[in-house]
Amino acid sequence: NAGVTQTPKFRILKIGQSMTLQCAQDMNHNYMYWYRQDPGMGLKLIYYSVGAGITDKGEVPNGYNVSRSTTEDFPLRLELAAPSQTSVYFCASSYSPVYEQYFGPGTRLTVT
Amino acid sequence: GENVEQHPSTLSVQEGDSAVIKCTYSDSASNYFPWYKQELGKGPQLIIDIRSNVGEKKDQRIAVTLNKTAKHFSLHITETQPEDSAVYFCAASGDQGGKLIFGQGTELSVKP
């Protein structure tokens, strides 16, 4: 099992550019999540999904978009990147809402 | 919505001493309280969790206590070792959608 994988590991974007952060899991989890982590801060939930075709907003969804067409994949789309989106992004998955969330290794994004 | 406060933000102990990290939460409906450890450059990893029907849970050198009346829970690490040095996050969830709300994190440093 690879667990939760994320690509890319690092990315530098110019203001106004767009990109997609990829996330995949091979544990057949229905629940998947996207978080951002700013320096010295906890994790903030951006979007989450309870199954293929179902997504919902978290605490900080503005400037992001998601889709979930398969159980395995949960990509995060950034449109019109802004410096405020400079952060480390983590994807996670879980079997159930109140069980362990498995995190990927993260994507470090810088917007300049 | 749920709010989780975590203290202290940094904690330095000598090897072999105990470390205690405390969290308070605001939503009395929260029923799941995990603790995650994040090592430098990695995603968070679950170390222990507790549910609202249990007051205390122990796993070797790690224990968590929950006081539902006061809405606070704590992580206790005994006989600390240098490899315990990391950032620790508490979280709370009561939402059926599985939305975890994280505390701000505690950077634990164990000095040999």
PDB file of C-alpha atoms in Angstrom:
ATOM      1  CA  ASN A   1       0.000   0.000   0.000  1.00  0.00           C
ATOM      2  CA  ALA A   2       1.330   3.421  -0.964  1.00  0.00           C
ATOM      3  CA  GLY A   3      -1.206   5.094   1.360  1.00  0.00           C
ATOM      4  CA  VAL A   4      -1.884   8.718   0.400  1.00  0.00           C
ATOM      5  CA  THR A   5       0.277  10.188  -2.348  1.00  0.00           C
ATOM      6  CA  GLN A   6       0.529  13.820  -3.404  1.00  0.00           C
ATOM      7  CA  THR A   7       2.126  15.509  -6.393  1.00  0.00           C
ATOM      8  CA  PRO A   8       4.002  17.716  -6.852  1.00  0.00           C
ATOM      9  CA  LYS A   9       6.169  18.020  -3.719  1.00  0.00           C
ATOM     10  CA  PHE A  10       7.110  21.622  -4.454  1.00  0.00           C
ATOM     11  CA  ARG A  11       5.786  24.273  -6.799  1.00  0.00           C
ATOM     12  CA  ILE A  12       6.354  27.969  -7.421  1.00  0.00           C
ATOM     13  CA  LEU A  13       3.521  29.854  -9.094  1.00  0.00           C
ATOM     14  CA  LYS A  14       3.259  33.388 -10.351  1.00  0.00           C
ATOM     15  CA  ILE A  15       0.316  35.517  -9.248  1.00  0.00           C
ATOM     16  CA  GLY A  16      -2.695  34.793 -11.435  1.00  0.00           C
ATOM     17  CA  GLN A  17      -1.543  31.349 -12.592  1.00  0.00           C
ATOM     18  CA  SER A  18      -3.587  28.219 -11.984  1.00  0.00           C
ATOM     19  CA  MET A  19      -2.624  24.705 -11.011  1.00  0.00           C
ATOM     20  CA  THR A  20      -3.985  21.405  -9.778  1.00  0.00           C
ATOM     21  CA  LEU A  21      -2.609  19.572  -6.760  1.00  0.00           C
ATOM     22  CA  GLN A  22      -3.024  15.845  -7.140  1.00  0.00           C
ATOM     23  CA  CYS A  23      -3.996  13.443  -4.362  1.00  0.00           C
ATOM     24  CA  ALA A  24      -4.578   9.704  -4.543  1.00  0.00           C
ATOM     25  CA  GLN A  25      -5.187   6.978  -1.953  1.00  0.00           C
ATOM     26  CA  ASP A  26      -5.187   3.207  -2.324  1.00  0.00           C
ATOM     27  CA  MET A  27      -6.981   2.280   0.907  1.00  0.00           C
ATOM     28  CA  ASN A  28     -10.513   2.407  -0.554  1.00  0.00           C
ATOM     29  CA  HIS A  29     -11.453   5.213   1.850  1.00  0.00           C
ATOM     30  CA  ASN A  30     -14.652   7.082   1.160  1.00  0.00           C
ATOM     31  CA  TYR A  31     -13.620  10.192   3.098  1.00  0.00           C
ATOM     32  CA  MET A  32     -10.956  12.514   1.703  1.00  0.00           C
ATOM     33  CA  TYR A  33      -9.796  15.952   2.837  1.00  0.00           C
ATOM     34  CA  TRP A  34      -7.644  18.893   1.793  1.00  0.00           C
ATOM     35  CA  TYR A  35      -5.913  21.018   4.442  1.00  0.00           C
ATOM     36  CA  ARG A  36      -3.547  23.929   4.316  1.00  0.00           C
ATOM     37  CA  GLN A  37      -0.906  24.582   6.959  1.00  0.00           C
ATOM     38  CA  ASP A  38       0.595  28.029   7.371  1.00  0.00           C
ATOM     39  CA  PRO A  39       3.832  28.508   9.383  1.00  0.00           C
ATOM     40  CA  GLY A  40       3.266  28.085  13.110  1.00  0.00           C
ATOM     41  CA  MET A  41      -0.397  27.336  12.600  1.00  0.00           C
ATOM     42  CA  GLY A  42      -2.593  24.314  12.761  1.00  0.00           C
ATOM     43  CA  LEU A  43      -4.271  22.698   9.785  1.00  0.00           C
ATOM     44  CA  LYS A  44      -7.237  24.410   8.218  1.00  0.00           C
ATOM     45  CA  LEU A  45      -9.764  22.340   6.243  1.00  0.00           C
ATOM     46  CA  ILE A  46     -10.277  23.596   2.691  1.00  0.00           C
ATOM     47  CA  TYR A  47     -12.645  21.003   1.205  1.00  0.00           C
ATOM     48  CA  TYR A  48     -13.666  17.474   1.970  1.00  0.00           C
ATOM     49  CA  SER A  49     -15.504  14.622   0.262  1.00  0.00           C
ATOM     50  CA  VAL A  50     -17.618  11.817   1.706  1.00  0.00           C
ATOM     51  CA  GLY A  51     -17.545   9.758  -1.476  1.00  0.00           C
ATOM     52  CA  ALA A  52     -17.245   9.912  -5.238  1.00  0.00           C
ATOM     53  CA  GLY A  53     -19.335  12.766  -6.603  1.00  0.00           C
ATOM     54  CA  ILE A  54     -19.881  14.407  -3.192  1.00  0.00           C
ATOM     55  CA  THR A  55     -17.826  17.346  -1.954  1.00  0.00           C
ATOM     56  CA  ASP A  56     -18.344  20.098   0.603  1.00  0.00           C
ATOM     57  CA  LYS A  57     -16.630  23.245   1.840  1.00  0.00           C
ATOM     58  CA  GLY A  58     -14.443  23.365   4.898  1.00  0.00           C
ATOM     59  CA  GLU A  59     -13.225  26.366   6.895  1.00  0.00           C
ATOM     60  CA  VAL A  60     -11.233  28.134   4.139  1.00  0.00           C
ATOM     61  CA  PRO A  61     -12.616  27.224   0.677  1.00  0.00           C
ATOM     62  CA  ASN A  62     -12.264  30.584  -1.092  1.00  0.00           C
ATOM     63  CA  GLY A  63      -9.921  30.482  -4.094  1.00  0.00           C
ATOM     64  CA  TYR A  64     -10.037  26.686  -4.390  1.00  0.00           C
ATOM     65  CA  ASN A  65     -12.104  24.066  -6.141  1.00  0.00           C
ATOM     66  CA  VAL A  66     -12.323  20.287  -5.942  1.00  0.00           C
ATOM     67  CA  SER A  67     -13.840  17.348  -7.735  1.00  0.00           C
ATOM     68  CA  ARG A  68     -14.167  13.670  -6.848  1.00  0.00           C
ATOM     69  CA  SER A  69     -14.928  11.475  -9.812  1.00  0.00           C
ATOM     70  CA  THR A  70     -13.381   8.294  -8.341  1.00  0.00           C
ATOM     71  CA  THR A  71     -12.891   6.873  -4.853  1.00  0.00           C
ATOM     72  CA  GLU A  72      -9.105   7.050  -5.272  1.00  0.00           C
ATOM     73  CA  ASP A  73      -8.511  10.607  -6.490  1.00  0.00           C
ATOM     74  CA  PHE A  74      -9.286  14.006  -4.994  1.00  0.00           C
ATOM     75  CA  PRO A  75      -7.566  16.853  -6.901  1.00  0.00           C
ATOM     76  CA  LEU A  76      -7.475  20.424  -5.591  1.00  0.00           C
ATOM     77  CA  ARG A  77      -7.625  23.236  -8.128  1.00  0.00           C
ATOM     78  CA  LEU A  78      -6.215  26.717  -7.506  1.00  0.00           C
ATOM     79  CA  GLU A  79      -7.546  29.371  -9.850  1.00  0.00           C
ATOM     80  CA  LEU A  80      -5.869  32.782 -10.117  1.00  0.00           C
ATOM     81  CA  ALA A  81      -3.175  32.100  -7.516  1.00  0.00           C
ATOM     82  CA  ALA A  82      -2.570  34.801  -4.903  1.00  0.00           C
ATOM     83  CA  PRO A  83       0.324  35.275  -2.403  1.00  0.00           C
ATOM     84  CA  SER A  84      -2.131  34.420   0.408  1.00  0.00           C
ATOM     85  CA  GLN A  85      -2.244  30.866  -0.970  1.00  0.00           C
ATOM     86  CA  THR A  86       1.429  30.320  -0.200  1.00  0.00           C
ATOM     87  CA  SER A  87       1.266  27.373   2.186  1.00  0.00           C
ATOM     88  CA  VAL A  88       1.846  23.664   2.634  1.00  0.00           C
ATOM     89  CA  TYR A  89      -1.085  21.592   1.417  1.00  0.00           C
ATOM     90  CA  PHE A  90      -1.945  18.211   2.863  1.00  0.00           C
ATOM     91  CA  CYS A  91      -4.367  15.660   1.542  1.00  0.00           C
ATOM     92  CA  ALA A  92      -5.810  13.027   3.887  1.00  0.00           C
ATOM     93  CA  SER A  93      -8.227  10.121   3.776  1.00  0.00           C
ATOM     94  CA  SER A  94     -10.145   8.077   6.324  1.00  0.00           C
ATOM     95  CA  TYR A  95     -12.437   5.068   6.558  1.00  0.00           C
ATOM     96  CA  SER A  96     -15.003   6.993   8.598  1.00  0.00           C
ATOM     97  CA  PRO A  97     -15.430  10.509  10.053  1.00  0.00           C
ATOM     98  CA  VAL A  98     -14.358   9.439  13.530  1.00  0.00           C
ATOM     99  CA  TYR A  99     -11.424   7.229  12.663  1.00  0.00           C
ATOM    100  CA  GLU A 100      -7.795   7.934  11.865  1.00  0.00           C
ATOM    101  CA  GLN A 101      -7.058  10.265   9.001  1.00  0.00           C
ATOM    102  CA  TYR A 102      -4.034   9.237   6.937  1.00  0.00           C
ATOM    103  CA  PHE A 103      -2.063  12.176   5.605  1.00  0.00           C
ATOM    104  CA  GLY A 104       0.030  12.502   2.489  1.00  0.00           C
ATOM    105  CA  PRO A 105       3.559  14.012   2.548  1.00  0.00           C
ATOM    106  CA  GLY A 106       2.348  17.474   1.521  1.00  0.00           C
ATOM    107  CA  THR A 107       2.880  19.948  -1.321  1.00  0.00           C
ATOM    108  CA  ARG A 108       4.826  23.133  -0.581  1.00  0.00           C
ATOM    109  CA  LEU A 109       3.400  25.928  -2.736  1.00  0.00           C
ATOM    110  CA  THR A 110       4.855  29.412  -3.109  1.00  0.00           C
ATOM    111  CA  VAL A 111       3.006  32.145  -4.991  1.00  0.00           C
ATOM    112  CA  THR A 112       5.132  35.163  -5.979  1.00  0.00           C
TER     113      THR A 112
ATOM    114  CA  GLY B   1     -18.718  26.204  14.835  1.00  0.00           C
ATOM    115  CA  GLU B   2     -16.103  24.275  16.751  1.00  0.00           C
ATOM    116  CA  ASN B   3     -13.019  26.060  18.056  1.00  0.00           C
ATOM    117  CA  VAL B   4     -10.006  24.294  19.560  1.00  0.00           C
ATOM    118  CA  GLU B   5      -7.401  26.086  21.676  1.00  0.00           C
ATOM    119  CA  GLN B   6      -4.061  24.377  22.416  1.00  0.00           C
ATOM    120  CA  HIS B   7      -1.411  25.266  25.004  1.00  0.00           C
ATOM    121  CA  PRO B   8       1.494  25.714  25.276  1.00  0.00           C
ATOM    122  CA  SER B   9       2.743  26.639  21.807  1.00  0.00           C
ATOM    123  CA  THR B  10       6.281  25.506  22.691  1.00  0.00           C
ATOM    124  CA  LEU B  11       7.475  23.098  25.359  1.00  0.00           C
ATOM    125  CA  SER B  12      11.029  22.162  26.244  1.00  0.00           C
ATOM    126  CA  VAL B  13      11.790  19.256  28.610  1.00  0.00           C
ATOM    127  CA  GLN B  14      14.790  17.198  29.649  1.00  0.00           C
ATOM    128  CA  GLU B  15      14.995  13.629  28.467  1.00  0.00           C
ATOM    129  CA  GLY B  16      13.158  11.390  30.920  1.00  0.00           C
ATOM    130  CA  ASP B  17      10.807  14.123  32.129  1.00  0.00           C
ATOM    131  CA  SER B  18       7.072  14.166  31.448  1.00  0.00           C
ATOM    132  CA  ALA B  19       5.338  16.503  28.993  1.00  0.00           C
ATOM    133  CA  VAL B  20       1.720  17.660  29.123  1.00  0.00           C
ATOM    134  CA  ILE B  21      -0.175  19.448  26.359  1.00  0.00           C
ATOM    135  CA  LYS B  22      -3.678  20.786  26.940  1.00  0.00           C
ATOM    136  CA  CYS B  23      -6.577  21.561  24.629  1.00  0.00           C
ATOM    137  CA  THR B  24     -10.012  23.045  25.109  1.00  0.00           C
ATOM    138  CA  TYR B  25     -12.911  22.835  22.681  1.00  0.00           C
ATOM    139  CA  SER B  26     -16.104  24.821  22.328  1.00  0.00           C
ATOM    140  CA  ASP B  27     -18.699  22.476  20.789  1.00  0.00           C
ATOM    141  CA  SER B  28     -20.254  20.232  23.428  1.00  0.00           C
ATOM    142  CA  ALA B  29     -21.421  17.902  20.623  1.00  0.00           C
ATOM    143  CA  SER B  30     -17.818  16.942  19.781  1.00  0.00           C
ATOM    144  CA  ASN B  31     -17.262  13.250  20.444  1.00  0.00           C
ATOM    145  CA  TYR B  32     -13.900  12.343  18.898  1.00  0.00           C
ATOM    146  CA  PHE B  33     -10.538  13.744  20.016  1.00  0.00           C
ATOM    147  CA  PRO B  34      -7.383  12.610  18.186  1.00  0.00           C
ATOM    148  CA  TRP B  35      -3.786  13.670  18.722  1.00  0.00           C
ATOM    149  CA  TYR B  36      -1.371  13.894  15.795  1.00  0.00           C
ATOM    150  CA  LYS B  37       2.431  14.087  15.731  1.00  0.00           C
ATOM    151  CA  GLN B  38       4.137  15.917  12.880  1.00  0.00           C
ATOM    152  CA  GLU B  39       7.833  15.498  12.257  1.00  0.00           C
ATOM    153  CA  LEU B  40       9.740  18.025  10.191  1.00  0.00           C
ATOM    154  CA  GLY B  41       8.842  17.851   6.501  1.00  0.00           C
ATOM    155  CA  LYS B  42       6.196  15.160   6.953  1.00  0.00           C
ATOM    156  CA  GLY B  43       2.457  14.885   7.199  1.00  0.00           C
ATOM    157  CA  PRO B  44       0.782  14.486  10.614  1.00  0.00           C
ATOM    158  CA  GLN B  45       0.426  10.973  11.994  1.00  0.00           C
ATOM    159  CA  LEU B  46      -2.113   9.791  14.557  1.00  0.00           C
ATOM    160  CA  ILE B  47      -0.560   8.786  17.893  1.00  0.00           C
ATOM    161  CA  ILE B  48      -3.620   8.313  20.065  1.00  0.00           C
ATOM    162  CA  ASP B  49      -7.310   9.187  20.099  1.00  0.00           C
ATOM    163  CA  ILE B  50     -10.176   9.153  22.579  1.00  0.00           C
ATOM    164  CA  ARG B  51     -13.933   9.140  22.233  1.00  0.00           C
ATOM    165  CA  SER B  52     -16.451  10.915  24.408  1.00  0.00           C
ATOM    166  CA  ASN B  53     -17.591   7.772  26.239  1.00  0.00           C
ATOM    167  CA  VAL B  54     -14.094   7.248  27.682  1.00  0.00           C
ATOM    168  CA  GLY B  55     -12.307   9.395  30.272  1.00  0.00           C
ATOM    169  CA  GLU B  56      -8.763   8.143  29.803  1.00  0.00           C
ATOM    170  CA  LYS B  57      -6.757   6.058  27.347  1.00  0.00           C
ATOM    171  CA  LYS B  58      -3.170   4.876  27.556  1.00  0.00           C
ATOM    172  CA  ASP B  59      -0.717   3.452  25.044  1.00  0.00           C
ATOM    173  CA  GLN B  60       2.727   2.722  26.502  1.00  0.00           C
ATOM    174  CA  ARG B  61       4.288   6.131  27.336  1.00  0.00           C
ATOM    175  CA  ILE B  62       1.390   8.151  25.922  1.00  0.00           C
ATOM    176  CA  ALA B  63      -1.933   8.846  27.613  1.00  0.00           C
ATOM    177  CA  VAL B  64      -4.874  11.099  26.892  1.00  0.00           C
ATOM    178  CA  THR B  65      -7.495  12.316  29.358  1.00  0.00           C
ATOM    179  CA  LEU B  66     -10.865  13.855  28.561  1.00  0.00           C
ATOM    180  CA  ASN B  67     -13.069  16.014  30.768  1.00  0.00           C
ATOM    181  CA  LYS B  68     -16.347  16.504  28.913  1.00  0.00           C
ATOM    182  CA  THR B  69     -17.859  18.723  31.586  1.00  0.00           C
ATOM    183  CA  ALA B  70     -15.002  21.204  31.356  1.00  0.00           C
ATOM    184  CA  LYS B  71     -14.565  20.595  27.600  1.00  0.00           C
ATOM    185  CA  HIS B  72     -10.863  19.952  27.765  1.00  0.00           C
ATOM    186  CA  PHE B  73      -8.513  17.090  26.969  1.00  0.00           C
ATOM    187  CA  SER B  74      -4.813  16.570  27.525  1.00  0.00           C
ATOM    188  CA  LEU B  75      -1.900  14.579  26.136  1.00  0.00           C
ATOM    189  CA  HIS B  76       0.605  13.144  28.587  1.00  0.00           C
ATOM    190  CA  ILE B  77       3.981  11.783  27.483  1.00  0.00           C
ATOM    191  CA  THR B  78       6.081  10.103  30.173  1.00  0.00           C
ATOM    192  CA  GLU B  79       9.794   9.257  30.094  1.00  0.00           C
ATOM    193  CA  THR B  80      10.336  11.534  27.115  1.00  0.00           C
ATOM    194  CA  GLN B  81      13.008  10.674  24.563  1.00  0.00           C
ATOM    195  CA  PRO B  82      14.740  12.854  21.921  1.00  0.00           C
ATOM    196  CA  GLU B  83      12.692  11.138  19.210  1.00  0.00           C
ATOM    197  CA  ASP B  84       9.538  12.555  20.816  1.00  0.00           C
ATOM    198  CA  SER B  85      10.665  15.991  19.581  1.00  0.00           C
ATOM    199  CA  ALA B  86       8.045  17.120  17.033  1.00  0.00           C
ATOM    200  CA  VAL B  87       4.957  19.289  16.670  1.00  0.00           C
ATOM    201  CA  TYR B  88       1.843  17.847  18.316  1.00  0.00           C
ATOM    202  CA  PHE B  89      -1.704  18.759  17.289  1.00  0.00           C
ATOM    203  CA  CYS B  90      -4.942  18.102  19.082  1.00  0.00           C
ATOM    204  CA  ALA B  91      -8.237  18.023  17.184  1.00  0.00           C
ATOM    205  CA  ALA B  92     -11.941  17.661  17.830  1.00  0.00           C
ATOM    206  CA  SER B  93     -14.794  16.403  15.707  1.00  0.00           C
ATOM    207  CA  GLY B  94     -18.486  15.999  16.301  1.00  0.00           C
ATOM    208  CA  ASP B  95     -19.706  16.519  12.812  1.00  0.00           C
ATOM    209  CA  GLN B  96     -20.967  13.539  10.848  1.00  0.00           C
ATOM    210  CA  GLY B  97     -19.068  14.878   7.868  1.00  0.00           C
ATOM    211  CA  GLY B  98     -15.827  14.157   9.674  1.00  0.00           C
ATOM    212  CA  LYS B  99     -14.598  17.695   9.866  1.00  0.00           C
ATOM    213  CA  LEU B 100     -11.687  17.769  12.261  1.00  0.00           C
ATOM    214  CA  ILE B 101     -10.892  21.143  13.817  1.00  0.00           C
ATOM    215  CA  PHE B 102      -7.227  21.333  14.809  1.00  0.00           C
ATOM    216  CA  GLY B 103      -5.513  23.225  17.567  1.00  0.00           C
ATOM    217  CA  GLN B 104      -2.603  25.524  16.746  1.00  0.00           C
ATOM    218  CA  GLY B 105       0.076  22.962  17.610  1.00  0.00           C
ATOM    219  CA  THR B 106       2.737  22.524  20.294  1.00  0.00           C
ATOM    220  CA  GLU B 107       6.408  22.275  19.370  1.00  0.00           C
ATOM    221  CA  LEU B 108       7.947  19.814  21.827  1.00  0.00           C
ATOM    222  CA  SER B 109      11.702  19.758  22.241  1.00  0.00           C
ATOM    223  CA  VAL B 110      13.291  16.977  24.303  1.00  0.00           C
ATOM    224  CA  LYS B 111      16.863  17.789  25.291  1.00  0.00           C
ATOM    225  CA  PRO B 112      19.257  14.882  25.843  1.00  0.00           C
TER     226      PRO B 112
END
